[in-house]
Tab-separated table of C-alpha atoms in Angstrom:
chain	number	residue	atom	x	y	z
A	1	UNK	CA	0.046	0.078	-0.077
A	2	UNK	CA	1.183	3.087	-1.091
A	3	UNK	CA	0.668	6.042	1.818
A	4	UNK	CA	2.060	8.673	-0.607
A	5	UNK	CA	0.557	11.388	-2.362
A	6	UNK	CA	3.163	14.104	-3.841
A	7	UNK	CA	2.460	17.769	-3.477
A	8	UNK	CA	-1.123	16.904	-1.422
A	9	UNK	CA	-1.420	19.376	0.785
A	10	UNK	CA	-1.738	19.371	4.487
A	11	UNK	CA	-4.410	19.565	7.014
A	12	UNK	CA	-4.802	22.879	9.465
A	13	UNK	CA	-2.064	23.084	11.997
A	14	UNK	CA	-4.682	23.106	14.648
A	15	UNK	CA	-5.675	20.131	13.466
A	16	UNK	CA	-2.832	18.698	13.610
A	17	UNK	CA	-2.257	18.992	17.489
A	18	UNK	CA	-6.486	17.782	18.422
A	19	UNK	CA	-5.063	14.600	15.914
A	20	UNK	CA	-2.002	14.094	17.925
A	21	UNK	CA	-3.548	14.791	20.837
A	22	UNK	CA	-6.756	12.068	20.428
A	23	UNK	CA	-3.643	10.173	18.656
A	24	UNK	CA	-2.008	10.117	22.254
A	25	UNK	CA	-5.310	9.074	24.538
A	26	UNK	CA	-6.413	6.517	22.542
A	27	UNK	CA	-2.312	5.361	22.363
A	28	UNK	CA	-1.964	5.224	25.406
A	29	UNK	CA	-5.182	4.079	27.074
A	30	UNK	CA	-4.646	1.019	24.194
A	31	UNK	CA	-1.172	0.572	24.917
A	32	UNK	CA	-2.273	0.624	29.076
A	33	UNK	CA	-4.394	-1.843	28.804
A	34	UNK	CA	-2.176	-3.699	27.117
A	35	UNK	CA	0.357	-2.897	29.393
A	36	UNK	CA	-1.970	-3.917	32.289
A	37	UNK	CA	-2.955	-7.540	30.337
A	38	UNK	CA	0.982	-8.569	30.326
A	39	UNK	CA	1.811	-7.513	34.706
A	40	UNK	CA	-1.350	-9.718	35.105
A	41	UNK	CA	0.821	-12.635	33.395
A	42	UNK	CA	3.341	-11.346	35.290
A	43	UNK	CA	1.596	-11.226	39.300
A	44	UNK	CA	-1.505	-12.861	38.399
A	45	UNK	CA	-4.847	-11.930	39.554
A	46	UNK	CA	-3.590	-10.936	42.786
A	47	UNK	CA	-1.724	-7.292	42.167
A	48	UNK	CA	-4.818	-5.957	42.191
A	49	UNK	CA	-4.786	-5.766	46.179
A	50	UNK	CA	-1.310	-4.170	45.024
A	51	UNK	CA	-1.428	-1.927	42.728
A	52	UNK	CA	-0.714	1.314	44.678
A	53	UNK	CA	2.581	-0.719	45.124
A	54	UNK	CA	2.865	-0.817	41.517
A	55	UNK	CA	2.184	2.452	40.556
A	56	UNK	CA	4.204	3.393	42.597
A	57	UNK	CA	7.532	1.505	41.744
A	58	UNK	CA	7.598	-0.970	44.707
A	59	UNK	CA	11.132	-3.476	44.431
A	60	UNK	CA	8.782	-5.527	44.640
A	61	UNK	CA	7.235	-5.066	41.177
A	62	UNK	CA	10.041	-2.423	39.910
A	63	UNK	CA	9.578	-5.692	36.694
A	64	UNK	CA	6.109	-4.408	35.995
A	65	UNK	CA	5.901	-0.927	36.676
A	66	UNK	CA	8.851	-1.097	33.581
A	67	UNK	CA	6.442	-2.584	31.346
A	68	UNK	CA	4.624	-0.563	31.825
A	69	UNK	CA	7.022	2.802	31.186
A	70	UNK	CA	8.392	1.152	28.378
A	71	UNK	CA	4.821	0.484	26.691
A	72	UNK	CA	2.867	3.677	27.396
A	73	UNK	CA	5.875	6.081	26.106
A	74	UNK	CA	5.305	3.168	22.580
A	75	UNK	CA	1.950	4.659	22.935
A	76	UNK	CA	1.641	7.876	23.408
A	77	UNK	CA	4.787	9.615	22.224
A	78	UNK	CA	6.036	6.950	19.095
A	79	UNK	CA	2.830	5.847	17.595
A	80	UNK	CA	0.803	9.229	18.004
A	81	UNK	CA	3.024	11.398	14.808
A	82	UNK	CA	3.367	8.767	12.921
A	83	UNK	CA	-0.501	7.735	12.617
A	84	UNK	CA	-0.476	12.028	12.303
A	85	UNK	CA	2.415	11.319	9.426
A	86	UNK	CA	-0.200	8.199	7.443
A	87	UNK	CA	-3.358	10.905	8.502
A	88	UNK	CA	-1.450	13.293	5.858
A	89	UNK	CA	-0.702	10.163	3.254
A	90	UNK	CA	3.461	10.380	3.804
A	91	UNK	CA	6.135	8.627	4.327
A	92	UNK	CA	7.303	9.308	7.659
A	93	UNK	CA	11.022	9.500	7.214
A	94	UNK	CA	9.963	12.844	4.374
A	95	UNK	CA	7.167	13.363	7.802
A	96	UNK	CA	9.193	14.680	10.206
A	97	UNK	CA	12.820	14.920	7.991
A	98	UNK	CA	15.150	11.954	9.066
A	99	UNK	CA	17.734	12.861	6.761
A	100	UNK	CA	20.957	11.769	6.937
A	101	UNK	CA	23.200	12.295	9.354
A	102	UNK	CA	26.496	14.087	8.740
A	103	UNK	CA	30.101	13.086	10.836
A	104	UNK	CA	31.376	17.071	11.854
A	105	UNK	CA	27.399	18.433	13.124
A	106	UNK	CA	27.086	14.908	15.552
A	107	UNK	CA	29.828	15.538	16.725
A	108	UNK	CA	28.859	18.918	17.896
A	109	UNK	CA	25.761	17.634	19.642
A	110	UNK	CA	27.875	15.809	21.945
A	111	UNK	CA	29.826	18.558	21.670
A	112	UNK	CA	27.180	20.947	23.390
A	113	UNK	CA	25.831	18.212	25.463
A	114	UNK	CA	29.043	17.507	26.844
A	115	UNK	CA	29.923	21.247	27.777
A	116	UNK	CA	26.420	22.682	28.286
A	117	UNK	CA	26.611	20.938	31.271
A	118	UNK	CA	27.184	23.217	33.689
A	119	UNK	CA	25.075	25.446	32.636
A	120	UNK	CA	23.112	22.993	33.082
A	121	UNK	CA	23.065	21.909	36.287
A	122	UNK	CA	23.896	26.211	36.803
A	123	UNK	CA	19.851	26.061	36.230
A	124	UNK	CA	18.922	23.084	38.322
A	125	UNK	CA	20.546	25.248	40.693
A	126	UNK	CA	18.245	28.681	40.620
A	127	UNK	CA	15.108	25.841	39.945
A	128	UNK	CA	15.528	24.604	42.848
A	129	UNK	CA	15.403	27.174	44.438
A	130	UNK	CA	11.985	28.653	43.336
A	131	UNK	CA	9.834	30.565	46.797
A	132	UNK	CA	6.570	30.920	45.924
A	133	UNK	CA	4.799	33.489	48.087
A	134	UNK	CA	2.529	32.788	51.773
A	135	UNK	CA	-0.259	32.519	50.195
A	136	UNK	CA	1.021	29.212	47.646
A	137	UNK	CA	1.984	27.565	50.485
A	138	UNK	CA	-0.318	25.091	49.942
A	139	UNK	CA	1.161	24.832	46.507
A	140	UNK	CA	4.085	25.262	46.859
A	141	UNK	CA	4.035	22.340	50.130
A	142	UNK	CA	1.851	19.700	46.403
A	143	UNK	CA	4.979	20.269	44.331
A	144	UNK	CA	7.653	19.147	46.890
A	145	UNK	CA	5.018	16.160	47.588
A	146	UNK	CA	5.616	16.014	43.520
A	147	UNK	CA	8.719	16.297	43.322
A	148	UNK	CA	9.476	13.967	46.158
A	149	UNK	CA	7.253	11.701	44.686
A	150	UNK	CA	9.121	11.210	41.426
A	151	UNK	CA	12.283	11.334	42.627
A	152	UNK	CA	12.127	7.979	44.780
A	153	UNK	CA	9.782	6.804	40.784
A	154	UNK	CA	13.428	7.463	39.651
A	155	UNK	CA	15.807	5.956	41.761
A	156	UNK	CA	13.386	2.650	41.288
A	157	UNK	CA	13.570	2.912	38.111
A	158	UNK	CA	17.318	4.121	37.536
A	159	UNK	CA	18.470	0.575	39.304
A	160	UNK	CA	21.005	-1.990	38.484
A	161	UNK	CA	20.537	-5.380	39.090
A	162	UNK	CA	21.461	-6.938	36.691
A	163	UNK	CA	23.645	-6.194	33.692
A	164	UNK	CA	20.140	-7.093	31.708
A	165	UNK	CA	18.599	-4.565	33.796
A	166	UNK	CA	21.045	-2.381	32.819
A	167	UNK	CA	20.379	-3.010	29.100
A	168	UNK	CA	16.846	-2.268	29.377
A	169	UNK	CA	17.276	0.960	30.833
A	170	UNK	CA	18.881	1.560	28.207
A	171	UNK	CA	16.210	1.567	26.428
A	172	UNK	CA	13.395	2.474	28.560
A	173	UNK	CA	14.674	5.836	29.497
A	174	UNK	CA	17.185	6.811	26.687
A	175	UNK	CA	16.645	4.945	23.518
A	176	UNK	CA	13.101	5.781	23.577
A	177	UNK	CA	11.834	9.262	24.725
A	178	UNK	CA	15.252	10.179	22.388
A	179	UNK	CA	12.906	8.853	19.376
A	180	UNK	CA	9.800	8.813	20.754
A	181	UNK	CA	9.655	13.315	22.193
A	182	UNK	CA	11.153	13.847	19.826
A	183	UNK	CA	9.107	13.091	17.689
A	184	UNK	CA	6.081	14.159	19.430
A	185	UNK	CA	7.251	17.797	20.252
A	186	UNK	CA	9.962	18.954	17.870
A	187	UNK	CA	8.883	16.946	15.119
A	188	UNK	CA	4.695	17.589	15.641
A	189	UNK	CA	4.426	20.297	17.799
A	190	UNK	CA	6.889	22.501	17.264
A	191	UNK	CA	6.023	21.513	13.329
A	192	UNK	CA	2.597	22.157	13.457
A	193	UNK	CA	3.138	25.196	15.545
A	194	UNK	CA	5.391	26.408	13.447
A	195	UNK	CA	3.175	26.139	10.163
A	196	UNK	CA	0.230	28.000	12.048
A	197	UNK	CA	2.799	30.502	13.667
A	198	UNK	CA	5.148	30.867	10.385
A	199	UNK	CA	7.251	31.710	13.982
A	200	UNK	CA	10.176	28.562	13.752
A	201	UNK	CA	11.282	30.578	16.958
A	202	UNK	CA	7.307	30.762	19.601
A	203	UNK	CA	7.287	27.303	17.720
A	204	UNK	CA	10.851	26.016	19.301
A	205	UNK	CA	10.132	27.241	22.813
A	206	UNK	CA	6.260	26.740	22.978
A	207	UNK	CA	6.998	22.982	21.941
A	208	UNK	CA	9.767	23.260	24.787
A	209	UNK	CA	7.149	24.590	27.281
A	210	UNK	CA	4.643	22.062	26.496
A	211	UNK	CA	7.358	19.371	26.382
A	212	UNK	CA	9.002	20.089	29.588
A	213	UNK	CA	5.460	21.285	31.545
A	214	UNK	CA	4.517	17.741	30.690
A	215	UNK	CA	6.985	15.785	32.267
A	216	UNK	CA	5.002	17.554	35.887
A	217	UNK	CA	8.469	17.812	38.042
A	218	UNK	CA	8.532	22.364	38.755
A	219	UNK	CA	11.775	21.699	40.238
A	220	UNK	CA	13.226	20.728	37.436
A	221	UNK	CA	11.237	22.326	34.686
A	222	UNK	CA	13.900	25.631	33.697
A	223	UNK	CA	16.463	23.530	32.430
A	224	UNK	CA	14.119	20.913	30.744
A	225	UNK	CA	12.627	23.906	29.035
A	226	UNK	CA	15.577	25.403	28.067
A	227	UNK	CA	17.346	21.403	26.889
A	228	UNK	CA	13.904	21.240	24.491
A	229	UNK	CA	14.718	24.273	23.330
A	230	UNK	CA	18.073	23.659	22.141
A	231	UNK	CA	16.323	20.116	20.420
A	232	UNK	CA	13.964	22.258	18.665
A	233	UNK	CA	16.684	24.797	17.535
A	234	UNK	CA	18.996	21.354	16.072
A	235	UNK	CA	15.958	20.586	14.092
A	236	UNK	CA	14.891	23.766	12.821
A	237	UNK	CA	19.073	24.379	11.679
A	238	UNK	CA	19.106	20.953	10.553
A	239	UNK	CA	16.534	20.227	8.501
A	240	UNK	CA	17.161	16.796	9.979
A	241	UNK	CA	15.736	15.196	13.083
A	242	UNK	CA	18.804	12.810	13.348
A	243	UNK	CA	19.536	16.268	16.088
A	244	UNK	CA	17.723	16.379	17.527
A	245	UNK	CA	17.553	12.214	18.763
A	246	UNK	CA	20.607	12.493	19.250
A	247	UNK	CA	21.329	14.771	21.681
A	248	UNK	CA	18.112	13.809	23.618
A	249	UNK	CA	19.482	10.340	24.046
A	250	UNK	CA	23.169	11.378	25.374
A	251	UNK	CA	21.042	14.037	28.004
A	252	UNK	CA	18.902	10.560	29.085
A	253	UNK	CA	22.217	7.994	28.686
A	254	UNK	CA	24.284	10.574	30.649
A	255	UNK	CA	22.473	9.501	33.534
A	256	UNK	CA	21.775	6.111	33.093
A	257	UNK	CA	25.198	5.164	33.042
A	258	UNK	CA	26.495	8.139	35.349
A	259	UNK	CA	23.296	6.562	38.099
A	260	UNK	CA	25.482	2.876	37.351
A	261	UNK	CA	28.469	4.147	37.993
A	262	UNK	CA	27.470	4.858	41.226
A	263	UNK	CA	26.346	1.550	42.352
A	264	UNK	CA	29.259	0.220	40.740
A	265	UNK	CA	31.235	1.913	43.410
A	266	UNK	CA	28.472	2.118	46.184
A	267	UNK	CA	27.277	5.956	46.179
A	268	UNK	CA	24.077	6.261	47.059
A	269	UNK	CA	21.770	7.128	44.216
A	270	UNK	CA	20.104	9.975	46.048
A	271	UNK	CA	22.447	11.788	45.390
A	272	UNK	CA	23.022	11.640	41.248
A	273	UNK	CA	21.320	14.800	41.781
A	274	UNK	CA	23.898	16.889	43.740
A	275	UNK	CA	25.783	20.148	41.482
A	276	UNK	CA	29.402	19.498	41.154
A	277	UNK	CA	29.329	22.794	42.300
A	278	UNK	CA	32.056	25.090	39.455
A	279	UNK	CA	33.183	28.535	40.954
A	280	UNK	CA	30.420	30.852	38.684
A	281	UNK	CA	32.800	32.041	36.354
A	282	UNK	CA	33.066	27.973	35.186
A	283	UNK	CA	29.761	27.925	34.844
A	284	UNK	CA	29.451	31.579	32.551
A	285	UNK	CA	31.916	29.637	29.994
A	286	UNK	CA	29.941	26.862	29.246
A	287	UNK	CA	27.056	29.680	28.595
A	288	UNK	CA	29.371	31.125	25.649
A	289	UNK	CA	30.629	28.153	24.137
A	290	UNK	CA	27.496	26.586	23.987
A	291	UNK	CA	25.447	30.392	22.958
A	292	UNK	CA	28.892	29.416	20.144
A	293	UNK	CA	29.349	26.562	19.614
A	294	UNK	CA	25.297	26.201	18.705
A	295	UNK	CA	26.324	28.994	15.998
A	296	UNK	CA	29.395	27.091	15.013
A	297	UNK	CA	26.569	23.934	14.152
A	298	UNK	CA	23.791	26.207	12.065
A	299	UNK	CA	27.007	27.464	9.836
A	300	UNK	CA	27.334	24.013	9.727
A	301	UNK	CA	24.609	22.956	9.248
A	302	UNK	CA	23.276	25.707	6.709
A	303	UNK	CA	26.469	25.414	4.675
A	304	UNK	CA	25.919	21.264	4.618
A	305	UNK	CA	22.008	22.028	3.297
A	306	UNK	CA	23.279	23.737	0.344
A	307	UNK	CA	25.494	21.705	-0.933
A	308	UNK	CA	23.055	19.508	-0.533
């Protein structure tokens, strides 16, 4: 069956966004049901009485929790943008611009992700110091409780009990989100917003805000938004989604590998988020170098496109 119809005008961009949302809800429900079926096969009907422990990431049921996490990510993030491309009767690789990566640009992405770490650490420290006004005390308390729960779940997920666990974590935390979230937020949301407003910068930042908000981690909102914007600019400058996926993978894989290293050296995982502690000029230098690298990436990506 041929899904490709060249020169066919796309549907309204706001309708595309609604379709993405519909496909995400539908995919999440369908794959959520599939996950429940698999979990029931794993633990039997008795798991129903311990459902709160399963969803809280209890160690006893961590394998089932990972099944739910993986399948929900596939249903919510990977399949919806694919469904949108097929709705538009376009090849997924052409619709989202899966152009072959160039070696120099790949190296630049790696450099950006490494050399931006001190600056990103500063944004994390700054965001975690956020204090709401007194009249919003209950909301602030709720936000901190949500953050603590998220941290507990994260620690359960990244805890490695075998080498196979490490591979599963790498796929669950790095590969699937890199592919799915970039397809959804950069390929889907950013692309449609750019068509709607004809302003790539507005589309990039709105997509980054949505990307960060969807994670529901308030004390990491700003750094995650900046990451999303960075991924968006890599996509916009290169006209290839591979670089955004690569950057996303590097960011998440670093966390998985760091957790693996800490466990091998008997270091507590709850210390993983503690800042290294650079001097103020280290953060400034990191920010300047990161901006310069994005400029170099933009120039080289533009040159590559002109060369064909």
